[in-house]
Short mmCIF file of C-alpha atoms in Angstrom, two decimals:
data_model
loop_
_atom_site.label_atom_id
_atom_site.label_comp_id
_atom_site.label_asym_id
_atom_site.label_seq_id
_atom_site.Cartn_x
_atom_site.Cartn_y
_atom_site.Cartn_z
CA UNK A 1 117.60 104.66 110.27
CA UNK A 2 120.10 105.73 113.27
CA UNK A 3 119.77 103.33 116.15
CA UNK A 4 119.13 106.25 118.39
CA UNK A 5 116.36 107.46 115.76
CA UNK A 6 114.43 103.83 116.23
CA UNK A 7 115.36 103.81 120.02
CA UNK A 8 111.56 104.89 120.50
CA UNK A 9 109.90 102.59 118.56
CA UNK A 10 109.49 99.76 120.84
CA UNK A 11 108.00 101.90 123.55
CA UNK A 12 105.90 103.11 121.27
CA UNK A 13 104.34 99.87 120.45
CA UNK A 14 104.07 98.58 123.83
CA UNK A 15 102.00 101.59 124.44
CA UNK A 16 100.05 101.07 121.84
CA UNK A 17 99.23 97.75 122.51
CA UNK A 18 98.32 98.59 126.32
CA UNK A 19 96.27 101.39 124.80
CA UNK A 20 94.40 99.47 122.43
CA UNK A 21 93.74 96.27 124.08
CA UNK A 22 92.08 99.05 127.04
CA UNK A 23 88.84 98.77 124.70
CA UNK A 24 88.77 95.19 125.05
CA UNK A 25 89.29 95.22 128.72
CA UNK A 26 86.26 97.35 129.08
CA UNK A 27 83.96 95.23 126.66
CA UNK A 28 84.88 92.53 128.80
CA UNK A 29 84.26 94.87 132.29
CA UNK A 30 80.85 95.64 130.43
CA UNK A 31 79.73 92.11 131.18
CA UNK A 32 79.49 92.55 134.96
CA UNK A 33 79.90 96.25 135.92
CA UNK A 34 77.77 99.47 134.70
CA UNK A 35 79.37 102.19 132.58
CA UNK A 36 80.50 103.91 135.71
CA UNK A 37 81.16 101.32 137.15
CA UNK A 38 84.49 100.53 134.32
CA UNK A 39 85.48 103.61 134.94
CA UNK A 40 85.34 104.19 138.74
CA UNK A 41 87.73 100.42 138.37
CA UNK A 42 90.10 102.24 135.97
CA UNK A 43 90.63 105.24 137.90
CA UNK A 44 90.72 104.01 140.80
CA UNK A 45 92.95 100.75 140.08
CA UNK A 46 95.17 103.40 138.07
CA UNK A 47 95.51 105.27 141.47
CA UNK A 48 96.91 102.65 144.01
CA UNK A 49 99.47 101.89 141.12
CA UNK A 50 100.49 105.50 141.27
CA UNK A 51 100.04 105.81 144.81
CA UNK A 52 102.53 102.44 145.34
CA UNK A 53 105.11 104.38 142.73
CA UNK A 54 104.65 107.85 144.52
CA UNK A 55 106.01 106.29 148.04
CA UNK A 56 108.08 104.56 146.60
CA UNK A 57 109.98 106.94 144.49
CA UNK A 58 109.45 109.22 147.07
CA UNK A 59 107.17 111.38 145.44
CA UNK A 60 105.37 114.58 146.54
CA UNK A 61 101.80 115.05 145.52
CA UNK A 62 100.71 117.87 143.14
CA UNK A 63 100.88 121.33 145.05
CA UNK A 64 97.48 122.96 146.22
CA UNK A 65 98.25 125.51 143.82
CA UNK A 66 97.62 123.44 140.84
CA UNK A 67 94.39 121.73 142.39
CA UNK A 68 92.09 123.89 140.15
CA UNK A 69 93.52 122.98 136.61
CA UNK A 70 93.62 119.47 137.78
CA UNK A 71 90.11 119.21 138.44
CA UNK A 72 89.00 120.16 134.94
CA UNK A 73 91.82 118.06 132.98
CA UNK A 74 90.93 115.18 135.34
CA UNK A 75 87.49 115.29 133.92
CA UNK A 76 88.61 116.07 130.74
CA UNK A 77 91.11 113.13 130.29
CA UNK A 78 89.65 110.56 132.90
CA UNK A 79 86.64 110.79 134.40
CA UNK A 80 83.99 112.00 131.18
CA UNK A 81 86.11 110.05 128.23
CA UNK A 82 86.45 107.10 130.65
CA UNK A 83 82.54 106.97 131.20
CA UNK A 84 82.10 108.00 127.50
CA UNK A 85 83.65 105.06 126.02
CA UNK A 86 82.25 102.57 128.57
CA UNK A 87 78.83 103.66 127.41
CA UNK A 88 79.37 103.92 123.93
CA UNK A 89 80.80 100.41 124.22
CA UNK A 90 77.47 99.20 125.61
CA UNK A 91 76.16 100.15 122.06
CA UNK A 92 79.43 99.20 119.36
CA UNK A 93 81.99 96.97 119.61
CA UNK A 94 85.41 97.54 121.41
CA UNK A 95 87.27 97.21 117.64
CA UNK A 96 84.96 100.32 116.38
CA UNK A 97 85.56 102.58 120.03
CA UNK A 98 89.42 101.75 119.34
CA UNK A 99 88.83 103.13 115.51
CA UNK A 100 87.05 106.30 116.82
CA UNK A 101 89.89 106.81 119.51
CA UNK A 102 92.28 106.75 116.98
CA UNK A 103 90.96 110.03 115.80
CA UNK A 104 91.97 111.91 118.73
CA UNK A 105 94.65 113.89 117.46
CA UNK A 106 92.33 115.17 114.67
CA UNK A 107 89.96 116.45 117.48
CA UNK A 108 93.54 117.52 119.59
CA UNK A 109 94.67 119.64 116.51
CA UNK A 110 91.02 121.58 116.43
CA UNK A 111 91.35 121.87 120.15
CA UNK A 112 94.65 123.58 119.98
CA UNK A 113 94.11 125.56 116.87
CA UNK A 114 91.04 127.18 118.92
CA UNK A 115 92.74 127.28 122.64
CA UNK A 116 96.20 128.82 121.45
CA UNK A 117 95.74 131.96 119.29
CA UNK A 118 99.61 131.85 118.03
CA UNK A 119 98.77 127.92 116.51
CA UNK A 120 97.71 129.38 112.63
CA UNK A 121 95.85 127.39 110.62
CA UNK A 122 98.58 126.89 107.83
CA UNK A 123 97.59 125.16 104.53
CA UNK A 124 99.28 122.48 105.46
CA UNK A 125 97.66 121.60 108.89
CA UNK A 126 94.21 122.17 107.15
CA UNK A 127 95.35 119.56 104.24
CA UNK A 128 96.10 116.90 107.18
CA UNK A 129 92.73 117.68 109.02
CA UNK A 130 90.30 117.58 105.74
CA UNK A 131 92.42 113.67 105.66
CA UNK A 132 91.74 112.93 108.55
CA UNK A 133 88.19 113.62 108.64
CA UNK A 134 87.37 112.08 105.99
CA UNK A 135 89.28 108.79 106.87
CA UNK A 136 87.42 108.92 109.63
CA UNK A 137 83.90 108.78 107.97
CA UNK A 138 85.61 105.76 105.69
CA UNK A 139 86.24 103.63 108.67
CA UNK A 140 83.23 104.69 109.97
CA UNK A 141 81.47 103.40 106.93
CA UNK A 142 79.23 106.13 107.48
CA UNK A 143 77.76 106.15 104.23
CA UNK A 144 76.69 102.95 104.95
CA UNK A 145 73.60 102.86 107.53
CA UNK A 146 73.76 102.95 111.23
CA UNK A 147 71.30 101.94 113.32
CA UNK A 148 69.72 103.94 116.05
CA UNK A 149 72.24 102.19 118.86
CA UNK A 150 75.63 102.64 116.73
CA UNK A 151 74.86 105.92 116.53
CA UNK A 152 74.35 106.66 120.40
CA UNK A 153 77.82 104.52 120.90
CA UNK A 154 79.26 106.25 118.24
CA UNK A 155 78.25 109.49 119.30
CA UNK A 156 79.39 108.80 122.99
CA UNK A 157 83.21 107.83 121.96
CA UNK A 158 83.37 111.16 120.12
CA UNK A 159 82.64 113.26 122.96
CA UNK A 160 85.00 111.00 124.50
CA UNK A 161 87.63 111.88 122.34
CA UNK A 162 86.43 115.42 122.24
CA UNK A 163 87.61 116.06 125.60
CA UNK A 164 90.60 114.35 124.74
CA UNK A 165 91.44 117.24 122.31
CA UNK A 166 90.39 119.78 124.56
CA UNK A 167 92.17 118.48 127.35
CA UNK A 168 95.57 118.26 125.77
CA UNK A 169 96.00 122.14 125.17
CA UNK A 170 94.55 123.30 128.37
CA UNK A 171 96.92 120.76 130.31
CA UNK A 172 99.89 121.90 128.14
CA UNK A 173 98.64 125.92 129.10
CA UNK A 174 97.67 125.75 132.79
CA UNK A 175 99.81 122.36 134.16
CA UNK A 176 102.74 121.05 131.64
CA UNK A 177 103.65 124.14 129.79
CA UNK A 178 102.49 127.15 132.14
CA UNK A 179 104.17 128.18 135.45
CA UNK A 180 103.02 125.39 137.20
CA UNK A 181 105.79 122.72 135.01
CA UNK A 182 109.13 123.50 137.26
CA UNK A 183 106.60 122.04 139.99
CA UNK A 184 105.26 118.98 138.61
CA UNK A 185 106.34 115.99 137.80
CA UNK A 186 105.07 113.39 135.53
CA UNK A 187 104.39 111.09 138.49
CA UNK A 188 103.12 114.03 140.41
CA UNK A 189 100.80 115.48 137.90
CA UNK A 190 99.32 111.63 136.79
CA UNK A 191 98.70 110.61 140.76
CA UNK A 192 96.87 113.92 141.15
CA UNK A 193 94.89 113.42 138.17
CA UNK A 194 93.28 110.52 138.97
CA UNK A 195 92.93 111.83 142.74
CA UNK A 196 90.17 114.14 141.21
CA UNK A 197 89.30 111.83 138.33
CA UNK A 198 88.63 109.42 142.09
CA UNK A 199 86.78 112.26 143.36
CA UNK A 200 84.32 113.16 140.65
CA UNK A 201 83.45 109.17 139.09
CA UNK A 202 82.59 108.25 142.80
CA UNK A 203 79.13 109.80 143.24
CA UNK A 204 79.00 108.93 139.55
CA UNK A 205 79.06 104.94 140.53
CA UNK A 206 77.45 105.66 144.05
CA UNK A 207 73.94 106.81 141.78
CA UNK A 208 74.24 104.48 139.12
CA UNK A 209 75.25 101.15 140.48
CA UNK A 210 78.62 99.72 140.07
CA UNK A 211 77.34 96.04 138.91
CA UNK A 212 74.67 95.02 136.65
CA UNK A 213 75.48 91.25 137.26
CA UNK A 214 78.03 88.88 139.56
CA UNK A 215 81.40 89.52 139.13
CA UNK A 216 83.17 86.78 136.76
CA UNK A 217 86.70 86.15 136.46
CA UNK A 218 86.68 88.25 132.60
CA UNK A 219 85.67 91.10 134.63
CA UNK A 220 88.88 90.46 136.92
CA UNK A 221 91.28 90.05 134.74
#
C-alpha cells in the first residue's frame, strides 16, 4: 500500500480510540452526574475547547443565516444522542452502547437513502444493509433474552444513533453541502453546534438535576 494511501490510518485510529473510550467516560460520569447531567458536561466542556481554538485561530462564529439548520443538527448530533446514550448506559454496559454505536452508518445509509431522492437503492447498497442488520442482531445476541432494562438501554442508544443517521444527510443538505459551505468552516460550524447543543441540554439539566451523588475524582477525569 502507497505511503500516501496509509497516510490516514493513524488518524483514523486515534479517533477511534477517543470515540470509543467516550462510552467509558460516560459510564464512569454515570456514577456521580444524571443522564443530563453527562451530557450538559460534554457539550459544554466540548465548547470552551472550541471557543479557546476559535480566538485563537481567529475564528468567526457561524453566520445568523445558518442559525436555523444548526439548531436541528445540534439536537440531532449532540444534544438527543448525547442524552440518549447516557440513559441507555444507566441500563447496559458502556462495551454494548459502543457495539450499538457502531451501527451508525447502517442507520446513516437509511437516512440518506430516504432524505436524498437521487441516492438509489442499488443491489449492492441493499446487500451491505441486509449485513449489517443482521450483524447487528448477532452482537446483539438478540436471540438470546433481554431483560426488561437491556431493552430500555438498548432501545435508547438506537434512537441515539438514529439521529445520528438522520443528522448526517440533513447537515450535508442544509450546512456542509448546500449554499451555506463557502461560509462555514469546520471550526465554525462545530463551535456553533454545540452553542445550540449548550442552549437546548441546559433547561434539560436545570429540570432534571445535574448530580445524583458527590462528585469523585472518576467523574473528573
Amino acid at each position: 500500500m502507497p505511503n500516501k494511501a496509509r497516510a490516514w490510518i493513524p488518524a483514523y485510529l486515534v479517533l477511534a480510540a477517543i470515540w470509543g473510550c467516550s462510552f467509558y467516560f460516560m459510564k464512569l460520569g454515570l456514577e456521580s452526574l444524571t443522564p443530563a447531567g453527562v451530557a450538559f458536561g460534554r457539550i459544554v466542556l466540548g465548547l470552551l475547547t472550541l471557543l479557546v481554538f476559535s480566538a485563537a485561530t481567529k475564528t468567526k462564529l457561524a453566520p445568523r443565516s445558518v442559525w436555523k439548520p444548526l439548531f436541528l443538527t445540534a439536537l440531532l448530533v449532540a444534544t438527543l444522542p448525547w442524552l440518549a446514550f447516557a440513559f441507555g448506559e444507566t441500563h447496559i454496559s458502556s462495551a454494548l452502547a459502543g457495539i450499538i454505536n457502531g451501527a451508525t452508518p447502517l442507520v446513516t445509509l437509511i437516512a440518506t437513502l430516504l432524505v436524498f431522492s437521487e441516492e438509489r437503492p442499488t443491489p449492492r447498497r441493499m446487500v451491505g444493509l441486509g449485513i449489517g442488520f443482521i450483524g447487528v442482531l448477532i452482537v446483539v445476541g438478540i436471540w438470546q433474552g433481554l431483560g426488561s432494562g437491556t431493552w430500555i438501554g438498548i432501545a435508547a442508544c438506537v434512537i441515539a444513533i438514529t439521529c445520528y443517521g438522520f443528522s448526517f444527510p440533513y447537515m450535508r443538505r442544509h450546512l456542509t453541502g448546500g449554499p451555506n459551505a463557502s461560509t462555514l468552516s469546520p471550526l465554525a460550524l462545530a463551535t456553533g453546534l454545540l452553542i445550540m447543543a449548550t442552549i437546548q441540554i441546559t433547561p434539560i439539566a436545570v429540570v432534571t438535576g445535574f448530580t445524583v451523588s458527590s462528585i469523585g475524582l472518576p467523574t473528573v477525569f
